[in-house]
Coordinates of C-alpha atoms in Angstrom, one line a residue:
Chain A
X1 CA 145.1 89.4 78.5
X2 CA 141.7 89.6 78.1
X3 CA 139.2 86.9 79.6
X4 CA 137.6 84.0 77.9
X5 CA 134.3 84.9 76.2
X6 CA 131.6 82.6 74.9
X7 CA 132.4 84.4 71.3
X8 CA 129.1 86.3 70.6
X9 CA 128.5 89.3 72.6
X10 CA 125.9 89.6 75.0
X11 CA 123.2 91.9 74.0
X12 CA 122.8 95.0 76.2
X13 CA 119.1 94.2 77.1
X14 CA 120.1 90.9 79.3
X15 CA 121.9 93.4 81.3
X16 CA 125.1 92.6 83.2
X17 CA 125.7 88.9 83.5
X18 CA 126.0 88.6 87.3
X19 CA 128.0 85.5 89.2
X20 CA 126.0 82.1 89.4
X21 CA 128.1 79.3 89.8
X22 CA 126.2 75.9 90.2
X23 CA 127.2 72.8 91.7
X24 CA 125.5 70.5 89.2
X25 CA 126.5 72.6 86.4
X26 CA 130.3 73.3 86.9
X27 CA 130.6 75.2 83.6
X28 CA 128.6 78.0 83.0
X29 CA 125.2 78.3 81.6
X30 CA 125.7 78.9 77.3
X31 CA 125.2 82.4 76.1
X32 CA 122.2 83.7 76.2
X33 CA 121.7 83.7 72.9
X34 CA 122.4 80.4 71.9
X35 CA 119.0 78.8 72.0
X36 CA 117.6 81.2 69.5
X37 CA 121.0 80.6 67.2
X38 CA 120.3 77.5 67.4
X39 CA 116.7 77.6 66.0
X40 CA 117.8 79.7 63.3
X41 CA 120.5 77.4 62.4
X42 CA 118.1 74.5 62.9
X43 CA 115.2 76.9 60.4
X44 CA 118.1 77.1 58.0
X45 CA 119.3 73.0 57.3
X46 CA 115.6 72.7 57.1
X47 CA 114.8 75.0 54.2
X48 CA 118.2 73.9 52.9
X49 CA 116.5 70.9 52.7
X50 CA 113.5 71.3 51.9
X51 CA 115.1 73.0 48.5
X52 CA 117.7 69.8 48.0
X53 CA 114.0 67.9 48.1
X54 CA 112.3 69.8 45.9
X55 CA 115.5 70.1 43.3
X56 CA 115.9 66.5 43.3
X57 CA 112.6 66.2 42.3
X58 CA 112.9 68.4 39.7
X59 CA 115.9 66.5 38.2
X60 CA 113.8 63.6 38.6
X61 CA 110.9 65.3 36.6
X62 CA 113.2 66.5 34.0
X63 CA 115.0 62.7 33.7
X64 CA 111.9 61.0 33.1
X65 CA 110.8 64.0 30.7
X66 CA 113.7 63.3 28.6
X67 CA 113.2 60.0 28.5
X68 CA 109.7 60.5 27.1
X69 CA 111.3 62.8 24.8
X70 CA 113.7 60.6 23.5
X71 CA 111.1 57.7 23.0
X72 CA 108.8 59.9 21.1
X73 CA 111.8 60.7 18.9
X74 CA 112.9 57.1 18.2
X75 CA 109.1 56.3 18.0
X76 CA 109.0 58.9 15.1
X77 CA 111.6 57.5 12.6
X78 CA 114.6 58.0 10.6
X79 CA 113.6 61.4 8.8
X80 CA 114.5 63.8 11.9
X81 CA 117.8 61.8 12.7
X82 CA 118.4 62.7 9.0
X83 CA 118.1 66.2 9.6
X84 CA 120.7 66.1 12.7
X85 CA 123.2 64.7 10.8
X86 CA 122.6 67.6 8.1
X87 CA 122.4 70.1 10.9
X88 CA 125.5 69.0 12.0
X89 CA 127.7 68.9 8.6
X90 CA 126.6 72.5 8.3
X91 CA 129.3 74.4 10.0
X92 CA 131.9 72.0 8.0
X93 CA 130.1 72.7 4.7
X94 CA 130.4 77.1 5.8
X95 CA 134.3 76.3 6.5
X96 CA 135.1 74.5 3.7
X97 CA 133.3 77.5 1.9
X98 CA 135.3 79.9 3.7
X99 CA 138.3 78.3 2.7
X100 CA 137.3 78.3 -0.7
X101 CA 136.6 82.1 -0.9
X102 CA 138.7 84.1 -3.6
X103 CA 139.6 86.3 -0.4
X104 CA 142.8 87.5 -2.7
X105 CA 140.5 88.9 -5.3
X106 CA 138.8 90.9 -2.8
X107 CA 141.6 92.6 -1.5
X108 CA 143.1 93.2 -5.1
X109 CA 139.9 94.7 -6.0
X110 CA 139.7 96.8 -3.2
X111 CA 143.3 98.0 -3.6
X112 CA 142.3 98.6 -7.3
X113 CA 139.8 100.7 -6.4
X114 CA 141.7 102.9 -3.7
X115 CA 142.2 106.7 -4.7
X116 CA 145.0 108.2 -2.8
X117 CA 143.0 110.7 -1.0
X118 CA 141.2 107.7 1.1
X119 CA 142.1 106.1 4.4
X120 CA 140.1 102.6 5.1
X121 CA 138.9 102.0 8.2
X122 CA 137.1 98.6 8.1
X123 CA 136.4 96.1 5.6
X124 CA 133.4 93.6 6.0
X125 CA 132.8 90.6 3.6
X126 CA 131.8 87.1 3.8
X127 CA 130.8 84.2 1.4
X128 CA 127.2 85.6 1.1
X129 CA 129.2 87.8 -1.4
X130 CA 128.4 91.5 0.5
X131 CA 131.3 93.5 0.9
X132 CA 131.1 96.7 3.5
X133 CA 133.8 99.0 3.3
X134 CA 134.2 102.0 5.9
X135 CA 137.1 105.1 5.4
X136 CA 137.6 108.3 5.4
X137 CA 138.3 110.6 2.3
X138 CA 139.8 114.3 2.6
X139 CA 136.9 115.5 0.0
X140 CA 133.4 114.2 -1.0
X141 CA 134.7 113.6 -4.4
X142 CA 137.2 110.8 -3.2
X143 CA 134.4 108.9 -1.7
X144 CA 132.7 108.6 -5.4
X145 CA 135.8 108.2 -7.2
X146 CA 136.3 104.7 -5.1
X147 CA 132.5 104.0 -5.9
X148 CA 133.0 104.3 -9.6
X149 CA 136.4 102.8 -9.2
X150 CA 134.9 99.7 -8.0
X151 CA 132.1 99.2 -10.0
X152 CA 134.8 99.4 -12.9
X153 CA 136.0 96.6 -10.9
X154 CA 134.8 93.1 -12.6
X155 CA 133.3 90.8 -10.8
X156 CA 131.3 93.6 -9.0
X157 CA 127.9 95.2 -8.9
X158 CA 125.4 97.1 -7.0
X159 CA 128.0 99.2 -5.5
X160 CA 126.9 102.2 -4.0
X161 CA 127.6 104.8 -1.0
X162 CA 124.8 104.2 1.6
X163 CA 126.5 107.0 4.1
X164 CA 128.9 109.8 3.7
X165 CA 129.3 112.8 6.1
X166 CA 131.9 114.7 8.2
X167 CA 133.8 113.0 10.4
X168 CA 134.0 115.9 12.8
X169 CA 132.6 119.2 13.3
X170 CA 135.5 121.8 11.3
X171 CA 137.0 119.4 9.4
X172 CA 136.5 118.6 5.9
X173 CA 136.9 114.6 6.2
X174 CA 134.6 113.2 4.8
X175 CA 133.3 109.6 6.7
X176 CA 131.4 107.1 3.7
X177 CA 130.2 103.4 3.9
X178 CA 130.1 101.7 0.9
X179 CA 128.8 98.5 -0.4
X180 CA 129.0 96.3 -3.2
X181 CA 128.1 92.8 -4.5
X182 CA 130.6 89.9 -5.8
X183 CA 128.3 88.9 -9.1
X184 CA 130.3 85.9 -9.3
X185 CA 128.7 84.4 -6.4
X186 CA 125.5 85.8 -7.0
X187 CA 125.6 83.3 -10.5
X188 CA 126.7 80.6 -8.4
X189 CA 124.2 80.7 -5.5
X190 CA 121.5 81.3 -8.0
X191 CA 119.3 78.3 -8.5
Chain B
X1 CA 119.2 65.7 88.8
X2 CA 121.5 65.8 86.1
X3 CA 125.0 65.3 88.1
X4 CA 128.4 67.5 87.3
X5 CA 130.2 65.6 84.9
X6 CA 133.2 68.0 85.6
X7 CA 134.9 67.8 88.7
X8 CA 133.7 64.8 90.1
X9 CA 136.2 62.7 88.3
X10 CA 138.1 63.0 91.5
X11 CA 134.8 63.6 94.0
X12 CA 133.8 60.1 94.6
X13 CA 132.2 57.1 92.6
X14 CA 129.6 57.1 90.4
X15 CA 125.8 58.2 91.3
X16 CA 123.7 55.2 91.6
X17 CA 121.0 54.8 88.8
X18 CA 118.1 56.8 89.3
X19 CA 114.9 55.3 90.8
X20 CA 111.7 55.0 89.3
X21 CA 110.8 58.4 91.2
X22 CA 113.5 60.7 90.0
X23 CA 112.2 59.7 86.9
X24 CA 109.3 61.5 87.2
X25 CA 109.1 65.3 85.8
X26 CA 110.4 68.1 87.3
X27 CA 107.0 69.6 87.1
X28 CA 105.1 67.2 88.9
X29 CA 106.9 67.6 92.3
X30 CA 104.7 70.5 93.9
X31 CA 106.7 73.8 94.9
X32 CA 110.0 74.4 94.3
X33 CA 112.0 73.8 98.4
X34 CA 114.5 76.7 99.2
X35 CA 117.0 75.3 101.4
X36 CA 120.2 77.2 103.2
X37 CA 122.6 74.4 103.5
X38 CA 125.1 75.2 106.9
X39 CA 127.7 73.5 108.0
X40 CA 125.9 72.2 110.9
X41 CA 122.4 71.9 109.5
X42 CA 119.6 73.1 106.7
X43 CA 117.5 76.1 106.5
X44 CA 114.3 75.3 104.9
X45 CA 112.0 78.0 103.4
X46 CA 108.4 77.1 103.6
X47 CA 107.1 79.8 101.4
X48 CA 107.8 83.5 101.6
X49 CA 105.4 84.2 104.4
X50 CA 106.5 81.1 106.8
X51 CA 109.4 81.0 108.7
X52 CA 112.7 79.0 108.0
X53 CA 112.8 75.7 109.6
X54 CA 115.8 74.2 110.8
X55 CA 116.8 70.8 109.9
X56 CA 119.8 68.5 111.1
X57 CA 121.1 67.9 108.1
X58 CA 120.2 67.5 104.5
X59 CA 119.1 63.7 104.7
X60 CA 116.6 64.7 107.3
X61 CA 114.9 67.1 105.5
X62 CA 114.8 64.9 102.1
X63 CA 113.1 62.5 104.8
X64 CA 110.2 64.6 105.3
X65 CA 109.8 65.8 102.1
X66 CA 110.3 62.8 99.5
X67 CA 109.2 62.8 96.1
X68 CA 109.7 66.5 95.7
X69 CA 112.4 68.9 94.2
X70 CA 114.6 72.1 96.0
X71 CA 117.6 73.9 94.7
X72 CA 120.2 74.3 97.6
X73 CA 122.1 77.3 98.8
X74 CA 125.0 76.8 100.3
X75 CA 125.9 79.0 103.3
X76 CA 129.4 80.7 103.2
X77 CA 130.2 78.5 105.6
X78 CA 130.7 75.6 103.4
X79 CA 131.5 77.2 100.4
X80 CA 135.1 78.8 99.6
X81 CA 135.6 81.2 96.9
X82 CA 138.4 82.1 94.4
X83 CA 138.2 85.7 92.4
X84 CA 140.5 85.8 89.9
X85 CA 142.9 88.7 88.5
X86 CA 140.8 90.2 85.3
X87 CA 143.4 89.0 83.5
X88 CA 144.1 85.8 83.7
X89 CA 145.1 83.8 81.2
X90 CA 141.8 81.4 80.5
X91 CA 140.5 80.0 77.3
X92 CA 138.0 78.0 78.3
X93 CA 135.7 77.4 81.7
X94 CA 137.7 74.0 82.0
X95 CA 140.8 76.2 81.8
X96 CA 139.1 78.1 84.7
X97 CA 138.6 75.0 86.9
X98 CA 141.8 73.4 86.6
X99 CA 143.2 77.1 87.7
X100 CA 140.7 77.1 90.8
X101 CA 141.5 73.6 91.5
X102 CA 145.5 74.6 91.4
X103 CA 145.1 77.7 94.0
X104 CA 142.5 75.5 96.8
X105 CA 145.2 72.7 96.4
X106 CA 148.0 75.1 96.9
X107 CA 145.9 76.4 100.2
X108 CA 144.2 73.6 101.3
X109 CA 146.2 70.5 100.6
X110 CA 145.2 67.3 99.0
X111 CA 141.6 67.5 100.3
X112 CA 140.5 70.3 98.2
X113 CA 141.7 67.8 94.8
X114 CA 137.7 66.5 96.0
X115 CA 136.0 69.6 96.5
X116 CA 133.4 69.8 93.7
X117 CA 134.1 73.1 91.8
X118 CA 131.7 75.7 89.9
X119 CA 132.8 78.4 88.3
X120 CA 131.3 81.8 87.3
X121 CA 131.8 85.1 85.4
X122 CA 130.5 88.5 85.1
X123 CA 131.8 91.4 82.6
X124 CA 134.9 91.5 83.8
X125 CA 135.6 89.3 86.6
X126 CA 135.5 85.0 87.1
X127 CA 136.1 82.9 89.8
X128 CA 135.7 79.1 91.3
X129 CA 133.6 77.8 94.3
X130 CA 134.6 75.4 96.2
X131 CA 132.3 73.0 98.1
X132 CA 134.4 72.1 101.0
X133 CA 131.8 71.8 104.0
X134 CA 129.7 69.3 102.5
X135 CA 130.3 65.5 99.9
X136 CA 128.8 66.7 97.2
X137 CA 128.0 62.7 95.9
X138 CA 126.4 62.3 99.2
X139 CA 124.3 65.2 98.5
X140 CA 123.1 63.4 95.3
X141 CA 122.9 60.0 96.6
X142 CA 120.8 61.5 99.7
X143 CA 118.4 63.1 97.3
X144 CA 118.4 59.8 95.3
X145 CA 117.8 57.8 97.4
X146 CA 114.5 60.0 98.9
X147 CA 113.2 60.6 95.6
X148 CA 114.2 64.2 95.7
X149 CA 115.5 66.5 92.2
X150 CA 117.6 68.8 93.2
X151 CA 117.7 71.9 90.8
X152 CA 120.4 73.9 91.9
X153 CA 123.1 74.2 94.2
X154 CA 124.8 77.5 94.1
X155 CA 126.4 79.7 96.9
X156 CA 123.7 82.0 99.2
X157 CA 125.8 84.7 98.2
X158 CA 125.2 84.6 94.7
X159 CA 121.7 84.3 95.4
X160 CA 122.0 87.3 97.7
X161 CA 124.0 89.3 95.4
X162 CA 121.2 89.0 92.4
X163 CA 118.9 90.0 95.4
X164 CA 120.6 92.8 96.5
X165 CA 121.3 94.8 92.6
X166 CA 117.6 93.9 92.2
X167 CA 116.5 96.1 94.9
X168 CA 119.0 98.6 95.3
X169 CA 120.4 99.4 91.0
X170 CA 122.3 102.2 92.1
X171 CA 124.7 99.3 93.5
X172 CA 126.0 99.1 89.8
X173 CA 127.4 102.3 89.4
X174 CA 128.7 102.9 93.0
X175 CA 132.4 102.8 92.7
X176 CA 133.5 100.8 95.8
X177 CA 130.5 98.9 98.2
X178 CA 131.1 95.7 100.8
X179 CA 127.6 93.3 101.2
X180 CA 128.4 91.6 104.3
X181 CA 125.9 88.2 104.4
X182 CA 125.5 87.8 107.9
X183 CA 125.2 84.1 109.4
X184 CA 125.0 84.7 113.0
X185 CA 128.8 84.4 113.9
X186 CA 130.0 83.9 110.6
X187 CA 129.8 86.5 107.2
X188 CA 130.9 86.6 103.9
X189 CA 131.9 90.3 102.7
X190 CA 131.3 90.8 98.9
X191 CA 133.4 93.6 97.2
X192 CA 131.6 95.1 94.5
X193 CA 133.0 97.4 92.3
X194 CA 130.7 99.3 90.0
X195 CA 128.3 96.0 90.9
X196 CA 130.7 93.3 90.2
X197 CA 132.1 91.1 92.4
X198 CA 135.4 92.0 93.1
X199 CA 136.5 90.1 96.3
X200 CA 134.7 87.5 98.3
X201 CA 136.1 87.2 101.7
X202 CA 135.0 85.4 105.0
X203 CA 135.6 86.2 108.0
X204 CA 134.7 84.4 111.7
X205 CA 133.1 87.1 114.0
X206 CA 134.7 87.3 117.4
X207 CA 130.6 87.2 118.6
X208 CA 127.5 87.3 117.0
X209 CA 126.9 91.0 117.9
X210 CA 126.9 94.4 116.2
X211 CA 129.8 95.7 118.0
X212 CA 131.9 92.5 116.6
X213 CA 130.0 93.4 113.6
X214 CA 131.1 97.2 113.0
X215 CA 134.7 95.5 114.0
X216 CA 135.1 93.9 111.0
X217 CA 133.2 96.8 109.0
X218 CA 135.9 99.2 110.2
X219 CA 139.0 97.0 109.1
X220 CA 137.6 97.1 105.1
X221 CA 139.1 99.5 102.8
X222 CA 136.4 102.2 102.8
X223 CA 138.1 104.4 99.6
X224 CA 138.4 102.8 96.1
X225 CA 140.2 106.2 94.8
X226 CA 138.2 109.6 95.9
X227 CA 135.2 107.2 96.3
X228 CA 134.0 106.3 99.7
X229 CA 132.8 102.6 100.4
X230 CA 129.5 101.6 100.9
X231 CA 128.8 98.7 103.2
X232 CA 125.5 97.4 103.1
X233 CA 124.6 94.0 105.8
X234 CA 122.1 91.2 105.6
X235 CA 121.8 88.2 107.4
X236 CA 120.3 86.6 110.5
X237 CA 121.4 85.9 114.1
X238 CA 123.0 88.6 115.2
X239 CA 122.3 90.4 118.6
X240 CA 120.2 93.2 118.7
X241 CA 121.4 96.7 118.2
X242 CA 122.5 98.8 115.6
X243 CA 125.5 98.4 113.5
X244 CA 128.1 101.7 113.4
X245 CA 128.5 102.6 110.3
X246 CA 126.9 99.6 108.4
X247 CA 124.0 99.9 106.0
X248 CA 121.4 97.3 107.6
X249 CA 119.2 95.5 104.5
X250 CA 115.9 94.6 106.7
X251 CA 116.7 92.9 110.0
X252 CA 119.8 91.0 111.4
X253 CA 118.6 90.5 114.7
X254 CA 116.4 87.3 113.6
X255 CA 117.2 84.1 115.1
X256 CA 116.3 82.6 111.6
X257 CA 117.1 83.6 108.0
X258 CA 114.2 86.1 106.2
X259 CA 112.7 83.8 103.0
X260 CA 113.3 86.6 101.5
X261 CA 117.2 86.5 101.0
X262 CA 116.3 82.8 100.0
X263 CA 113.8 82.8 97.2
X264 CA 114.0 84.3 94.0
X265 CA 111.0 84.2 92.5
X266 CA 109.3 85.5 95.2
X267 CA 111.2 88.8 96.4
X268 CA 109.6 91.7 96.4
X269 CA 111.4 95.0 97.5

């Protein structure tokens, strides 16, 4: 069983601790080191608070900005209160839009358009009307044939392959992008 | 004075409220009084150049020197001591005390549940002293009541001990030594092992004289394993003549204790 220590160890540069028992102070004397712990601990709550200080100042500072803010703002008037309320019916006007999209001609199309030779690999399209297809195509040719399939297709335009190349080195797939326009909403979003 | 708060639960009433002179700083008191408390009377150390003085007792000295401050050492003589096994089960220094207050009782009956008790480590020993030959509230309440701050009150040997590594550091790493602190008739041997106290015995002399002296030198354990024992001796009041086979640190043959075995501060080797 070992002895009692005071917890911390007692650097090497006090030396050995040699016996002084004291009448008037029964226990022994604290470590060594104590004092100076202490004054770090005591440094420590102090910046500690010192930082609680200054952060509740801060908040304070930004609390009374905000209320400055928000008087200027009801000083101002209805029109900006106007454009919250639009700024927040926005996302509900883009679902309801969503909801609305003919996603099922889309896909027909693009199944339409398929050649056998061609593997898609992503489709990309939202209500702005773009559609971004990606695949893969055993020759060149395939890739064009889907082009020229799809701007067949009505209710598209501006269809064209912006990238085609080999999907790896000593192989003869062929990697495309291609992109197209729905002219339907293009008549509808036009003013 | 700032009195134990441990022990003296059981070492007599409360101290009395301190005067208007205790109150004032520690600082302001002149000097700092060395005193060797005996069973029979107080060695006073008037600087490192003076001799000791010999006082009757504590409260005469405190009469002749009120309104001033001294740390006490207490001669082995009224001082027993308690080493205890390396490996003894204690969490905490009360822990200790309530084990050194066990073992005196045990020894020494119902008196020693009075005794004020100190207690003390080094690396890897601890022990308890005992302050048998003197009230320790009456110490107090003599200072007190003389206007004197007392700033210590630990055992000479101690004192001796931190004396003794200081001038000779080899002491640290010599397997087995014994430090007799001579008191005329009367020493304390100190065990050190690799410079920690191992053992502090006492031991009555059959005279105050070297022969008596090597006696009790002889009967020590002189091997700690292929190591042979040092004994080193300080003190005062013992006849004149050398010491077989004893170590002599300066001289024993004064009739009054050498200032310095007494003063801290002011040792020089």
């Amino acid at each position: 069983v070992k002895r009692h220590s005071r917890g911390l160890p007692r650097p090497a540069w006090l030396g050995k601790p040699l016996p002084a028992p004291d009448f008037l102070r029964p226990r022994r004397a604290p470590h060594p080191l104590s004092w100076a712990l202490l004054a770090v601990a005591l440094a420590a709550a102090l910046d500690g608070a010192a930082d609680a200080v200054q952060a509740w100042q801060q908040r304070s500072l930004a609390s009374q900005h905000f209320l400055d803010a928000r008087q200027r703002l009801e000083r101002a008037g209805s029109p900006r209160t106007v454009t919250s309320a639009r700024a927040a019916r926005r996302p509900r006007d883009e679902a309801s839009a969503l909801l609305g999209h003919p996603w099922q001609q889309v896909f027909l199309s693009v199944e339409t358009a398929s050649v056998p030779e061609v593997r898609w690999l992503a489709l990309e399209h939202g209500i702005d009307g773009l559609l971004r297809l990606e695949g893969e195509s055993s020759d060149a040719a395939g890739a064009l044939r889907v082009a020229q399939a799809l701007q067949a297709v009505p209710g598209w335009s501006d269809v064209g392959l912006n990238r085609i190349e080999r999907a790896d080195a000593g192989s003869d797939v062929q990697r495309f992008d291609l992109k197209a326009r729905r002219t339907d909403v293009l008549s509808r979003g036009a003013p | 004075v700032s009195p134990a708060t441990d022990a003296p639960d059981r070492a007599g009433g409360p101290a009395p409220a301190p005067s208007a002179a205790a109150k004032r700083s520690w600082r302001s008191r002149g000097p700092l009084h060395t005193l060797l408390l005996q069973h029979d009377g107080v060695w006073a150390a008037a600087g490192r150049d003076g001799p000791c003085r010999w006082h009757a007792n504590f409260d005469a000295w405190c009469e002749t020197m009120r309104d001033t401050r001294c740390e006490l050492l207490l001669s082995g003589t009224v001082v027993h001591d308690l080493v205890c096994d390396p490996g003894l089960p204690v969490a905490s220094d009360k822990q200790l005390l309530e084990h050194g207050r066990a073992v005196f009782e045990h020894y020494h009956g119902e008196v020693a549940a009075h005794w004020q008790l100190a207690c003390w480590s080094s690396s890897s020993q601890c022990g308890v002293s005992a302050l048998h030959g003197a009230n320790f509230a009456e110490l107090l309440a003599t200072a007190q009541r003389h206007g004197v701050l007392i700033g210590g009150m630990q055992p000479w040997w101690a004192r001796v001990l931190r004396l003794v590594l200081r001038r000779l550091p080899a002491l640290r790493t010599t397997p087995l030594a014994w430090l007799l602190i001579v008191e005329a008739g009367f020493a304390n041997a100190l065990c050190l092992k690799h410079g920690e106290c191992a053992a502090v015995c006492v031991v009555w002399l059959d005279s105050p004289s070297p022969p008596a002296l090597a006696s009790f030198a002889a009967q020590l354990p002189a091997r700690d394993g292929g190591a042979e024992a040092v004994i080193l001796a300080m003190g005062f009041g013992l006849a004149s003549g050398p010491v077989a086979g004893v170590e002599v640190l300066g001289r024993l043959d004064e009739s009054v204790p050498s200032p310095a075995w007494l003063l801290e501060r002011e040792f020089r080797p």
